[in-house]
Amino acid sequence: MGVHPRRAASSCRRLLVLVAALPACMSYGPPMRSPGYGAPGRIRQGQLELGGAVAHPGYPGSGGPFIGYGVRDWASVEVGADFSFRQWALGYLGGRFTYAPNRDRKLHGALDGELGVGGGAGGRFFCPEHPCADARGWTERAALGGYAGGGAGYHFSFFALYARGRLQATAAEGLPSTLFGTLHGGMQFRIARHVDIFASGGLFGLHNREGGAVNPYWDVGLSVYFDVVRRKQQPGARLPFRMSF
């Protein structure tokens, strides 16, 4: 008995959508921090940053809010949350270390590194047989993990080009310990005096004892930052780009 061409094509399209949206048929712990950060060198000492971003992995996506504070021009602390619908709910705490010696110039480069830990609940348990031996839902799986990464960027007055990479390791109850990796590049725009938007694309991969998968990655985010501790204006500091209509 033959297969109708339209049905076969429809099945292939559904399969491609599933492959693009999810890792392979495997169990895995959740990533602690899904979205990237944008271009390095965004905040300085005494500034508070309020931001948020969404990203793929996760179905239909993942992400959440974050808060950062510049302890020094070269060091800041960050706290945030990461969510994916019916998959995970996590919180993280980390530090960001920036090298940008010429950031007062309109044209300048910047590097940063990040390190953090997180925890919460979530993960995906793949069970090909029913009933499953482990019937716990994602909210019943405690998860812990950490991340380390870095970025490089170049600022052209009101916009920047950048690239980022991050490695993560997680462990969740009843799930295999999982390694995640992301590599992506993008652009960041200053749309107001202390408001930046960023977007990037690249690759996302995961690996554990059940196998591995590599999928497309993207993220989109917004950052608002302002002084909470008064500091002296540096001579020759670059003025922000102001859009007019």
mmCIF file of C-alpha atoms in Angstrom:
data_model
loop_
_atom_site.group_PDB
_atom_site.id
_atom_site.type_symbol
_atom_site.label_atom_id
_atom_site.label_comp_id
_atom_site.label_asym_id
_atom_site.label_seq_id
_atom_site.Cartn_x
_atom_site.Cartn_y
_atom_site.Cartn_z
ATOM 1 C CA MET A 1 0.000 0.000 0.000
ATOM 2 C CA GLY A 2 1.535 3.338 -1.069
ATOM 3 C CA VAL A 3 1.837 6.549 0.900
ATOM 4 C CA HIS A 4 0.046 9.643 -0.377
ATOM 5 C CA PRO A 5 2.655 12.292 -1.389
ATOM 6 C CA ARG A 6 0.823 15.119 0.423
ATOM 7 C CA ARG A 7 0.634 13.129 3.662
ATOM 8 C CA ALA A 8 4.317 12.233 3.402
ATOM 9 C CA ALA A 9 5.268 15.886 2.834
ATOM 10 C CA SER A 10 3.098 16.988 5.764
ATOM 11 C CA SER A 11 4.730 14.403 8.030
ATOM 12 C CA CYS A 12 8.193 15.569 6.969
ATOM 13 C CA ARG A 13 7.328 19.189 7.742
ATOM 14 C CA ARG A 14 6.062 18.258 11.208
ATOM 15 C CA LEU A 15 9.226 16.256 11.837
ATOM 16 C CA LEU A 16 11.436 19.180 10.789
ATOM 17 C CA VAL A 17 9.536 21.518 13.123
ATOM 18 C CA LEU A 18 10.026 19.135 16.043
ATOM 19 C CA VAL A 19 13.712 18.656 15.287
ATOM 20 C CA ALA A 20 14.245 22.429 15.150
ATOM 21 C CA ALA A 21 12.272 23.087 18.326
ATOM 22 C CA LEU A 22 13.553 20.337 20.603
ATOM 23 C CA PRO A 23 16.719 18.368 21.258
ATOM 24 C CA ALA A 24 16.766 14.714 20.257
ATOM 25 C CA CYS A 25 14.560 12.142 21.999
ATOM 26 C CA MET A 26 16.535 12.193 25.217
ATOM 27 C CA SER A 27 16.379 13.259 28.846
ATOM 28 C CA TYR A 28 18.354 16.296 30.017
ATOM 29 C CA GLY A 29 18.710 18.746 32.876
ATOM 30 C CA PRO A 30 17.829 22.412 32.246
ATOM 31 C CA PRO A 31 20.321 25.158 31.290
ATOM 32 C CA MET A 32 20.851 27.669 34.099
ATOM 33 C CA ARG A 33 20.953 30.722 31.818
ATOM 34 C CA SER A 34 19.479 30.495 28.316
ATOM 35 C CA PRO A 35 19.862 33.979 26.751
ATOM 36 C CA GLY A 36 23.160 35.719 26.151
ATOM 37 C CA TYR A 37 24.080 39.147 27.510
ATOM 38 C CA GLY A 38 24.609 41.298 24.446
ATOM 39 C CA ALA A 39 27.789 43.293 23.850
ATOM 40 C CA PRO A 40 30.388 43.481 26.648
ATOM 41 C CA GLY A 41 31.173 46.754 28.404
ATOM 42 C CA ARG A 42 27.653 48.030 28.938
ATOM 43 C CA ILE A 43 27.669 49.231 32.574
ATOM 44 C CA ARG A 44 30.189 50.923 34.861
ATOM 45 C CA GLN A 45 30.845 51.279 38.563
ATOM 46 C CA GLY A 46 27.804 52.543 40.472
ATOM 47 C CA GLN A 47 25.297 51.701 37.738
ATOM 48 C CA LEU A 48 22.267 49.438 38.120
ATOM 49 C CA GLU A 49 21.099 47.424 35.131
ATOM 50 C CA LEU A 50 17.566 46.062 34.650
ATOM 51 C CA GLY A 51 17.132 43.760 31.700
ATOM 52 C CA GLY A 52 15.467 40.758 30.201
ATOM 53 C CA ALA A 53 15.828 38.456 27.227
ATOM 54 C CA VAL A 54 14.210 35.521 25.464
ATOM 55 C CA ALA A 55 15.981 32.752 23.592
ATOM 56 C CA HIS A 56 15.745 29.379 21.914
ATOM 57 C CA PRO A 57 16.414 26.640 23.408
ATOM 58 C CA GLY A 58 13.180 25.740 25.064
ATOM 59 C CA TYR A 59 9.779 25.295 23.490
ATOM 60 C CA PRO A 60 8.298 27.704 22.598
ATOM 61 C CA GLY A 61 11.316 29.535 24.058
ATOM 62 C CA SER A 62 13.058 30.421 27.301
ATOM 63 C CA GLY A 63 14.480 33.390 29.169
ATOM 64 C CA GLY A 64 13.664 35.850 31.904
ATOM 65 C CA PRO A 65 14.664 39.043 33.743
ATOM 66 C CA PHE A 66 18.020 39.935 35.283
ATOM 67 C CA ILE A 67 19.527 42.666 37.459
ATOM 68 C CA GLY A 68 23.168 43.751 37.412
ATOM 69 C CA TYR A 69 25.183 46.171 39.542
ATOM 70 C CA GLY A 70 28.583 47.629 38.679
ATOM 71 C CA VAL A 71 30.809 47.127 41.726
ATOM 72 C CA ARG A 72 33.747 48.411 39.668
ATOM 73 C CA ASP A 73 34.132 49.476 36.052
ATOM 74 C CA TRP A 74 35.601 46.034 35.448
ATOM 75 C CA ALA A 75 33.358 43.914 37.705
ATOM 76 C CA SER A 76 29.616 43.548 38.229
ATOM 77 C CA VAL A 77 27.296 41.122 39.998
ATOM 78 C CA GLU A 78 24.176 39.709 38.337
ATOM 79 C CA VAL A 79 21.078 37.916 39.580
ATOM 80 C CA GLY A 80 18.304 36.640 37.366
ATOM 81 C CA ALA A 81 15.719 34.014 36.508
ATOM 82 C CA ASP A 82 15.284 31.641 33.590
ATOM 83 C CA PHE A 83 11.969 30.058 32.598
ATOM 84 C CA SER A 84 10.642 27.754 29.911
ATOM 85 C CA PHE A 85 6.949 26.854 29.750
ATOM 86 C CA ARG A 86 6.327 23.550 31.535
ATOM 87 C CA GLN A 87 10.043 22.700 31.375
ATOM 88 C CA TRP A 88 11.993 24.667 33.999
ATOM 89 C CA ALA A 89 12.014 27.567 36.456
ATOM 90 C CA LEU A 90 15.460 28.580 37.731
ATOM 91 C CA GLY A 91 17.360 31.385 39.424
ATOM 92 C CA TYR A 92 21.057 32.253 39.092
ATOM 93 C CA LEU A 93 23.742 34.441 40.659
ATOM 94 C CA GLY A 94 26.949 35.371 38.877
ATOM 95 C CA GLY A 95 29.728 37.831 38.211
ATOM 96 C CA ARG A 96 30.879 39.590 35.044
ATOM 97 C CA PHE A 97 34.436 40.809 34.527
ATOM 98 C CA THR A 98 35.081 43.344 31.781
ATOM 99 C CA TYR A 99 38.172 44.647 30.016
ATOM 100 C CA ALA A 100 37.399 47.880 28.135
ATOM 101 C CA PRO A 101 40.245 50.379 28.696
ATOM 102 C CA ASN A 102 39.059 52.797 25.978
ATOM 103 C CA ARG A 103 35.311 52.778 26.546
ATOM 104 C CA ASP A 104 35.161 56.613 26.650
ATOM 105 C CA ARG A 105 35.981 56.650 22.939
ATOM 106 C CA LYS A 106 33.262 56.345 20.320
ATOM 107 C CA LEU A 107 35.148 53.486 18.680
ATOM 108 C CA HIS A 108 36.473 50.895 21.099
ATOM 109 C CA GLY A 109 36.708 47.186 21.774
ATOM 110 C CA ALA A 110 35.642 45.280 24.887
ATOM 111 C CA LEU A 111 36.044 41.802 26.337
ATOM 112 C CA ASP A 112 34.264 40.127 29.229
ATOM 113 C CA GLY A 113 34.018 36.856 31.116
ATOM 114 C CA GLU A 114 31.144 35.499 33.185
ATOM 115 C CA LEU A 115 30.859 32.904 35.920
ATOM 116 C CA GLY A 116 27.788 31.865 37.899
ATOM 117 C CA VAL A 117 25.723 29.211 39.656
ATOM 118 C CA GLY A 118 22.005 28.534 39.742
ATOM 119 C CA GLY A 119 19.248 26.262 40.886
ATOM 120 C CA GLY A 120 15.537 25.594 40.797
ATOM 121 C CA ALA A 121 13.357 22.925 39.261
ATOM 122 C CA GLY A 122 12.964 21.396 35.833
ATOM 123 C CA GLY A 123 14.369 19.272 33.078
ATOM 124 C CA ARG A 124 13.007 16.862 30.495
ATOM 125 C CA PHE A 125 12.460 13.157 31.070
ATOM 126 C CA PHE A 126 12.061 11.166 27.863
ATOM 127 C CA CYS A 127 10.051 7.991 28.380
ATOM 128 C CA PRO A 128 9.387 5.855 25.279
ATOM 129 C CA GLU A 129 7.326 3.363 27.291
ATOM 130 C CA HIS A 130 4.012 3.891 29.051
ATOM 131 C CA PRO A 131 3.430 3.870 31.939
ATOM 132 C CA CYS A 132 6.790 5.433 32.807
ATOM 133 C CA ALA A 133 8.851 4.123 35.694
ATOM 134 C CA ASP A 134 9.488 7.741 36.750
ATOM 135 C CA ALA A 135 6.261 9.728 36.625
ATOM 136 C CA ARG A 136 7.569 12.911 38.286
ATOM 137 C CA GLY A 137 6.729 16.190 36.599
ATOM 138 C CA TRP A 138 9.252 18.950 35.911
ATOM 139 C CA THR A 139 8.279 20.833 39.083
ATOM 140 C CA GLU A 140 9.287 17.791 41.155
ATOM 141 C CA ARG A 141 12.860 17.668 39.845
ATOM 142 C CA ALA A 142 15.310 19.835 41.779
ATOM 143 C CA ALA A 143 18.100 21.159 39.543
ATOM 144 C CA LEU A 144 21.525 22.694 40.183
ATOM 145 C CA GLY A 145 24.225 23.894 37.842
ATOM 146 C CA GLY A 146 26.759 26.473 36.814
ATOM 147 C CA TYR A 147 27.926 28.413 33.780
ATOM 148 C CA ALA A 148 31.063 30.074 32.441
ATOM 149 C CA GLY A 149 31.473 32.080 29.280
ATOM 150 C CA GLY A 150 32.885 35.111 27.569
ATOM 151 C CA GLY A 151 32.315 37.689 24.894
ATOM 152 C CA ALA A 152 34.140 40.064 22.570
ATOM 153 C CA GLY A 153 32.704 43.135 20.925
ATOM 154 C CA TYR A 154 33.464 46.370 19.144
ATOM 155 C CA HIS A 155 31.434 49.532 19.759
ATOM 156 C CA PHE A 156 30.716 52.037 16.984
ATOM 157 C CA SER A 157 29.188 54.934 18.942
ATOM 158 C CA PHE A 158 25.513 53.926 19.177
ATOM 159 C CA PHE A 159 25.777 50.279 18.045
ATOM 160 C CA ALA A 160 28.088 47.316 18.561
ATOM 161 C CA LEU A 161 28.972 43.996 16.971
ATOM 162 C CA TYR A 162 29.756 41.103 19.281
ATOM 163 C CA ALA A 163 30.291 37.357 19.632
ATOM 164 C CA ARG A 164 29.659 35.160 22.674
ATOM 165 C CA GLY A 165 30.210 31.633 23.923
ATOM 166 C CA ARG A 166 29.051 29.848 27.081
ATOM 167 C CA LEU A 167 29.431 26.411 28.672
ATOM 168 C CA GLN A 168 26.983 25.097 31.272
ATOM 169 C CA ALA A 169 26.755 21.958 33.390
ATOM 170 C CA THR A 170 23.559 20.892 35.157
ATOM 171 C CA ALA A 171 22.241 18.049 37.269
ATOM 172 C CA ALA A 172 18.573 17.374 38.047
ATOM 173 C CA GLU A 173 16.780 14.668 40.023
ATOM 174 C CA GLY A 174 16.261 11.523 37.973
ATOM 175 C CA LEU A 175 17.956 13.022 34.889
ATOM 176 C CA PRO A 176 21.457 12.569 33.460
ATOM 177 C CA SER A 177 24.008 15.315 34.140
ATOM 178 C CA THR A 178 24.059 17.490 31.039
ATOM 179 C CA LEU A 179 26.583 19.781 29.344
ATOM 180 C CA PHE A 180 25.358 22.710 27.257
ATOM 181 C CA GLY A 181 27.246 24.967 24.879
ATOM 182 C CA THR A 182 26.287 28.077 22.908
ATOM 183 C CA LEU A 183 28.193 30.047 20.279
ATOM 184 C CA HIS A 184 26.552 33.074 18.686
ATOM 185 C CA GLY A 185 27.092 36.547 17.279
ATOM 186 C CA GLY A 186 24.905 39.607 17.008
ATOM 187 C CA MET A 187 24.313 43.351 17.173
ATOM 188 C CA GLN A 188 23.433 45.784 19.942
ATOM 189 C CA PHE A 189 21.823 49.226 19.478
ATOM 190 C CA ARG A 190 21.551 52.149 21.879
ATOM 191 C CA ILE A 191 18.037 53.497 21.317
ATOM 192 C CA ALA A 192 18.046 56.011 24.196
ATOM 193 C CA ARG A 193 20.551 57.482 26.655
ATOM 194 C CA HIS A 194 20.621 54.369 28.851
ATOM 195 C CA VAL A 195 18.587 51.836 26.868
ATOM 196 C CA ASP A 196 20.096 49.124 24.670
ATOM 197 C CA ILE A 197 18.520 46.338 22.630
ATOM 198 C CA PHE A 198 20.420 43.323 21.321
ATOM 199 C CA ALA A 199 19.833 40.267 19.150
ATOM 200 C CA SER A 200 22.025 37.374 18.076
ATOM 201 C CA GLY A 201 22.004 34.000 16.348
ATOM 202 C CA GLY A 202 24.195 30.922 16.308
ATOM 203 C CA LEU A 203 24.285 27.338 17.560
ATOM 204 C CA PHE A 204 23.208 25.576 20.742
ATOM 205 C CA GLY A 205 24.287 22.064 21.704
ATOM 206 C CA LEU A 206 23.858 19.630 24.580
ATOM 207 C CA HIS A 207 25.421 16.306 25.521
ATOM 208 C CA ASN A 208 24.933 13.645 28.174
ATOM 209 C CA ARG A 209 25.118 9.866 28.484
ATOM 210 C CA GLU A 210 21.970 9.446 26.379
ATOM 211 C CA GLY A 211 23.389 11.299 23.392
ATOM 212 C CA GLY A 212 23.706 14.794 22.029
ATOM 213 C CA ALA A 213 22.082 17.353 19.764
ATOM 214 C CA VAL A 214 22.951 20.627 18.024
ATOM 215 C CA ASN A 215 20.208 23.119 17.137
ATOM 216 C CA PRO A 216 19.900 26.713 15.928
ATOM 217 C CA TYR A 217 20.113 29.366 18.637
ATOM 218 C CA TRP A 218 18.767 32.912 18.845
ATOM 219 C CA ASP A 219 18.165 35.519 21.526
ATOM 220 C CA VAL A 220 16.631 39.002 21.798
ATOM 221 C CA GLY A 221 17.012 41.268 24.814
ATOM 222 C CA LEU A 222 16.594 44.720 26.350
ATOM 223 C CA SER A 223 18.759 46.510 28.931
ATOM 224 C CA VAL A 224 18.030 49.696 30.899
ATOM 225 C CA TYR A 225 20.803 51.041 33.139
ATOM 226 C CA PHE A 226 21.292 54.150 35.251
ATOM 227 C CA ASP A 227 23.504 55.628 37.966
ATOM 228 C CA VAL A 228 22.609 54.826 41.562
ATOM 229 C CA VAL A 229 25.928 56.144 42.908
ATOM 230 C CA ARG A 230 27.118 59.499 41.584
ATOM 231 C CA ARG A 231 30.464 59.377 39.842
ATOM 232 C CA LYS A 232 32.635 61.980 38.139
ATOM 233 C CA GLN A 233 32.233 62.384 34.389
ATOM 234 C CA GLN A 234 35.405 61.361 32.596
ATOM 235 C CA PRO A 235 36.915 63.950 30.211
ATOM 236 C CA GLY A 236 36.008 63.355 26.610
ATOM 237 C CA ALA A 237 33.338 60.777 27.437
ATOM 238 C CA ARG A 238 31.325 59.730 24.432
ATOM 239 C CA LEU A 239 27.811 61.125 24.151
ATOM 240 C CA PRO A 240 24.948 58.721 23.592
ATOM 241 C CA PHE A 241 23.235 58.542 20.242
ATOM 242 C CA ARG A 242 19.770 60.111 20.284
ATOM 243 C CA MET A 243 17.229 59.025 17.736
ATOM 244 C CA SER A 244 14.922 61.702 16.337
ATOM 245 C CA PHE A 245 11.885 61.363 14.167
#
